Amino acid sequence: MRSWPLLLALALGACSLAPRYEQPVPPVAETFPSYSVTPDGAVKAPQLSWRDFFNDARLEVVIAKALANNRDLAVSVAQVEQARAQYRIARSAQLPNVGLEGTGARARQPGDVTATGLPITAESYDLDLGISAFELDFWGRVRNLSDAARYRYLASVEGQRAFRLSLIRQVAIAYMTLRENGERIALAERTLASRREGLEIARLRLEAGVTSSADYDQSVSLLTDAQTQLAELRRTEAVAINLLTVLIGGPVDTSTLPRALPLAEQQMFDRLDVGLPSDLLVNRPDIMQAEAQLRAANADIGAARAAYFPRISLTGATGYASRELNDLVGSDRQSWSYGAGIVLPLLDWGARRGQLDAARAQRDIAAATYQRTVQGAFQDVADALAGRRYIADQITAQELAVAAQERLAETARLRYANGIAIYLEVLDAERNLFSAQQSLLQLRGANLRNQVSLYIALGGGQTD
């Protein structure tokens, strides 16, 4: 049977010289730190949509715009399509390429070069269906190359998911920073207005000879201190706006957005089930991406090993041949051919050994990268858990500190008004109160950003 080469090629089961894949042992503890308490009614982060996690309608709109318009995310999506196409190319090499080829030729030879001394005009026509150089994959070289391309495609898919989570985190943190800066700027503006009134009072008292110029200069110092901090806050706000504009993919008309919630109303879903570190292996796309890259490197070793063995290929064709185009197809015009070829490099001056060593080194790099990615994921979660545990304590303590500073500032003002204390006491109390109020707003913003970090670190935000 003339089609036996094709049937043999399809039936052959190639062996594989790739080393057996073994998942590296995660170099982390079996449990998270003891302060990772799971609250009642907890939900695993990957099961919680980012729309359900956040409660600020404006933030939800901003995140949705970023996911639709961010340029880096668009690059990541295109890279997935590119990797998918490369996998299809590699996979196609496992099957024979069948092509249809037709040729026609007409040639004339002058009489002085022919045996008869007469000019000859000849025609020939061919129509063939054939296979060109199909490799019999005895050693699994082609299959391992296909596997490597498939795992790189899967790695690109996980990489796109990882970038998507990172984008949600960046947008949410930039947004929370804007909310914090807005409230800190409002506080600084109220403080600045109050200190302008105090400076005017100090000027009138100086002109009336009630106080010395030292009190007036101290009022000026208090005012300029607030002006300096307000300018810095406005600079920070401008930087945050610029970052958010880039993340979103362009400027947004804030007048069309829902009302932004203040820090005190930014309540996120906080009943997250932390689970075990081993859960991160299937919940974190960056870890899954690193493992897919490790599997691809493992398959590359198999392809490099197969280069030491002969490469056997088949060719075959069947069709028709005739001297006349109108008489090309017919049983008496049938033609066929088939053959096999073998290639075995004997002396390559270490090229194949170098390729194998490079593949093994790449596998070691991928294994170390995988373990480091797991360590990084564990650290992300542990750090966020520590923040959840201790930032709340800081906020409680700072609220008490602000209340105490308010009382001290009021007392200092009364003591100064009654002539019991010098203005320096008022100056120190006002500065300490402003600093304490600003620190409280910073802690509230840090607490919100930490909640976002924990949610993303656990693999949340992968669904709409």
mmCIF file with all atom_site columns, N, CA and C in Angstrom, residues 3-27:
data_model
loop_
_atom_site.group_PDB
_atom_site.id
_atom_site.type_symbol
_atom_site.label_atom_id
_atom_site.label_alt_id
_atom_site.label_comp_id
_atom_site.label_asym_id
_atom_site.label_entity_id
_atom_site.label_seq_id
_atom_site.pdbx_PDB_ins_code
_atom_site.Cartn_x
_atom_site.Cartn_y
_atom_site.Cartn_z
_atom_site.occupancy
_atom_site.B_iso_or_equiv
_atom_site.pdbx_formal_charge
_atom_site.auth_seq_id
_atom_site.auth_comp_id
_atom_site.auth_asym_id
_atom_site.auth_atom_id
_atom_site.pdbx_PDB_model_num
ATOM 1  N N  . SER A 1 3  ? 0.331  4.308  0.672  1.00 0.00 ? 3  SER A N  1
ATOM 2  C CA . SER A 1 3  ? 0.166  5.319  1.730  1.00 0.00 ? 3  SER A CA 1
ATOM 3  C C  . SER A 1 3  ? 0.738  4.867  3.068  1.00 0.00 ? 3  SER A C  1
ATOM 4  N N  . TRP A 1 4  ? 1.458  3.735  3.061  1.00 0.00 ? 4  TRP A N  1
ATOM 5  C CA . TRP A 1 4  ? 1.950  3.239  4.357  1.00 0.00 ? 4  TRP A CA 1
ATOM 6  C C  . TRP A 1 4  ? 2.919  4.192  5.053  1.00 0.00 ? 4  TRP A C  1
ATOM 7  N N  . PRO A 1 5  ? 3.750  4.986  4.340  1.00 0.00 ? 5  PRO A N  1
ATOM 8  C CA . PRO A 1 5  ? 4.628  5.902  5.082  1.00 0.00 ? 5  PRO A CA 1
ATOM 9  C C  . PRO A 1 5  ? 3.838  6.906  5.923  1.00 0.00 ? 5  PRO A C  1
ATOM 10 N N  . LEU A 1 6  ? 2.750  7.424  5.345  1.00 0.00 ? 6  LEU A N  1
ATOM 11 C CA . LEU A 1 6  ? 1.940  8.388  6.099  1.00 0.00 ? 6  LEU A CA 1
ATOM 12 C C  . LEU A 1 6  ? 1.274  7.735  7.293  1.00 0.00 ? 6  LEU A C  1
ATOM 13 N N  . LEU A 1 7  ? 0.718  6.520  7.080  1.00 0.00 ? 7  LEU A N  1
ATOM 14 C CA . LEU A 1 7  ? 0.064  5.840  8.190  1.00 0.00 ? 7  LEU A CA 1
ATOM 15 C C  . LEU A 1 7  ? 1.063  5.487  9.284  1.00 0.00 ? 7  LEU A C  1
ATOM 16 N N  . LEU A 1 8  ? 2.275  5.082  8.876  1.00 0.00 ? 8  LEU A N  1
ATOM 17 C CA . LEU A 1 8  ? 3.298  4.762  9.871  1.00 0.00 ? 8  LEU A CA 1
ATOM 18 C C  . LEU A 1 8  ? 3.674  5.994  10.673 1.00 0.00 ? 8  LEU A C  1
ATOM 19 N N  . ALA A 1 9  ? 3.804  7.131  9.999  1.00 0.00 ? 9  ALA A N  1
ATOM 20 C CA . ALA A 1 9  ? 4.178  8.364  10.694 1.00 0.00 ? 9  ALA A CA 1
ATOM 21 C C  . ALA A 1 9  ? 3.126  8.771  11.708 1.00 0.00 ? 9  ALA A C  1
ATOM 22 N N  . LEU A 1 10 ? 1.860  8.615  11.347 1.00 0.00 ? 10 LEU A N  1
ATOM 23 C CA . LEU A 1 10 ? 0.787  9.011  12.256 1.00 0.00 ? 10 LEU A CA 1
ATOM 24 C C  . LEU A 1 10 ? 0.663  8.046  13.424 1.00 0.00 ? 10 LEU A C  1
ATOM 25 N N  . ALA A 1 11 ? 1.011  6.769  13.194 1.00 0.00 ? 11 ALA A N  1
ATOM 26 C CA . ALA A 1 11 ? 0.841  5.762  14.246 1.00 0.00 ? 11 ALA A CA 1
ATOM 27 C C  . ALA A 1 11 ? 1.993  5.711  15.218 1.00 0.00 ? 11 ALA A C  1
ATOM 28 N N  . LEU A 1 12 ? 3.149  6.251  14.806 1.00 0.00 ? 12 LEU A N  1
ATOM 29 C CA . LEU A 1 12 ? 4.327  6.139  15.666 1.00 0.00 ? 12 LEU A CA 1
ATOM 30 C C  . LEU A 1 12 ? 4.128  6.931  16.965 1.00 0.00 ? 12 LEU A C  1
ATOM 31 N N  . GLY A 1 13 ? 4.428  6.297  18.061 1.00 0.00 ? 13 GLY A N  1
ATOM 32 C CA . GLY A 1 13 ? 4.405  7.007  19.338 1.00 0.00 ? 13 GLY A CA 1
ATOM 33 C C  . GLY A 1 13 ? 5.815  7.378  19.725 1.00 0.00 ? 13 GLY A C  1
ATOM 34 N N  . ALA A 1 14 ? 6.108  8.669  19.733 1.00 0.00 ? 14 ALA A N  1
ATOM 35 C CA . ALA A 1 14 ? 7.470  9.097  20.012 1.00 0.00 ? 14 ALA A CA 1
ATOM 36 C C  . ALA A 1 14 ? 7.773  9.008  21.491 1.00 0.00 ? 14 ALA A C  1
ATOM 37 N N  . CYS A 1 15 ? 8.987  8.589  21.784 1.00 0.00 ? 15 CYS A N  1
ATOM 38 C CA . CYS A 1 15 ? 9.422  8.639  23.174 1.00 0.00 ? 15 CYS A CA 1
ATOM 39 C C  . CYS A 1 15 ? 9.843  10.066 23.489 1.00 0.00 ? 15 CYS A C  1
ATOM 40 N N  . SER A 1 16 ? 10.094 10.352 24.749 1.00 0.00 ? 16 SER A N  1
ATOM 41 C CA . SER A 1 16 ? 10.488 11.698 25.155 1.00 0.00 ? 16 SER A CA 1
ATOM 42 C C  . SER A 1 16 ? 11.746 11.605 25.997 1.00 0.00 ? 16 SER A C  1
ATOM 43 N N  . LEU A 1 17 ? 12.706 12.434 25.674 1.00 0.00 ? 17 LEU A N  1
ATOM 44 C CA . LEU A 1 17 ? 13.965 12.475 26.419 1.00 0.00 ? 17 LEU A CA 1
ATOM 45 C C  . LEU A 1 17 ? 13.975 13.608 27.434 1.00 0.00 ? 17 LEU A C  1
ATOM 46 N N  . ALA A 1 18 ? 12.844 14.277 27.611 1.00 0.00 ? 18 ALA A N  1
ATOM 47 C CA . ALA A 1 18 ? 12.763 15.332 28.624 1.00 0.00 ? 18 ALA A CA 1
ATOM 48 C C  . ALA A 1 18 ? 12.806 14.714 30.015 1.00 0.00 ? 18 ALA A C  1
ATOM 49 N N  . PRO A 1 19 ? 13.507 15.342 30.962 1.00 0.00 ? 19 PRO A N  1
ATOM 50 C CA . PRO A 1 19 ? 13.522 14.802 32.326 1.00 0.00 ? 19 PRO A CA 1
ATOM 51 C C  . PRO A 1 19 ? 12.138 14.860 32.947 1.00 0.00 ? 19 PRO A C  1
ATOM 52 N N  . ARG A 1 20 ? 11.884 13.952 33.852 1.00 0.00 ? 20 ARG A N  1
ATOM 53 C CA . ARG A 1 20 ? 10.590 13.929 34.521 1.00 0.00 ? 20 ARG A CA 1
ATOM 54 C C  . ARG A 1 20 ? 10.407 15.217 35.317 1.00 0.00 ? 20 ARG A C  1
ATOM 55 N N  . TYR A 1 21 ? 9.260  15.857 35.112 1.00 0.00 ? 21 TYR A N  1
ATOM 56 C CA . TYR A 1 21 ? 9.024  17.124 35.791 1.00 0.00 ? 21 TYR A CA 1
ATOM 57 C C  . TYR A 1 21 ? 8.674  16.894 37.253 1.00 0.00 ? 21 TYR A C  1
ATOM 58 N N  . GLU A 1 22 ? 9.326  17.645 38.114 1.00 0.00 ? 22 GLU A N  1
ATOM 59 C CA . GLU A 1 22 ? 9.041  17.630 39.550 1.00 0.00 ? 22 GLU A CA 1
ATOM 60 C C  . GLU A 1 22 ? 8.899  19.066 40.027 1.00 0.00 ? 22 GLU A C  1
ATOM 61 N N  . GLN A 1 23 ? 7.775  19.344 40.618 1.00 0.00 ? 23 GLN A N  1
ATOM 62 C CA . GLN A 1 23 ? 7.538  20.702 41.124 1.00 0.00 ? 23 GLN A CA 1
ATOM 63 C C  . GLN A 1 23 ? 8.490  20.990 42.282 1.00 0.00 ? 23 GLN A C  1
ATOM 64 N N  . PRO A 1 24 ? 9.240  22.097 42.207 1.00 0.00 ? 24 PRO A N  1
ATOM 65 C CA . PRO A 1 24 ? 10.145 22.433 43.306 1.00 0.00 ? 24 PRO A CA 1
ATOM 66 C C  . PRO A 1 24 ? 9.391  22.626 44.619 1.00 0.00 ? 24 PRO A C  1
ATOM 67 N N  . VAL A 1 25 ? 10.020 22.245 45.702 1.00 0.00 ? 25 VAL A N  1
ATOM 68 C CA . VAL A 1 25 ? 9.404  22.405 47.014 1.00 0.00 ? 25 VAL A CA 1
ATOM 69 C C  . VAL A 1 25 ? 9.337  23.898 47.352 1.00 0.00 ? 25 VAL A C  1
ATOM 70 N N  . PRO A 1 26 ? 8.143  24.425 47.669 1.00 0.00 ? 26 PRO A N  1
ATOM 71 C CA . PRO A 1 26 ? 8.037  25.858 48.014 1.00 0.00 ? 26 PRO A CA 1
ATOM 72 C C  . PRO A 1 26 ? 8.867  26.177 49.254 1.00 0.00 ? 26 PRO A C  1
ATOM 73 N N  . PRO A 1 27 ? 9.816  27.113 49.167 1.00 0.00 ? 27 PRO A N  1
ATOM 74 C CA . PRO A 1 27 ? 10.690 27.426 50.304 1.00 0.00 ? 27 PRO A CA 1
ATOM 75 C C  . PRO A 1 27 ? 10.046 28.397 51.288 1.00 0.00 ? 27 PRO A C  1
#
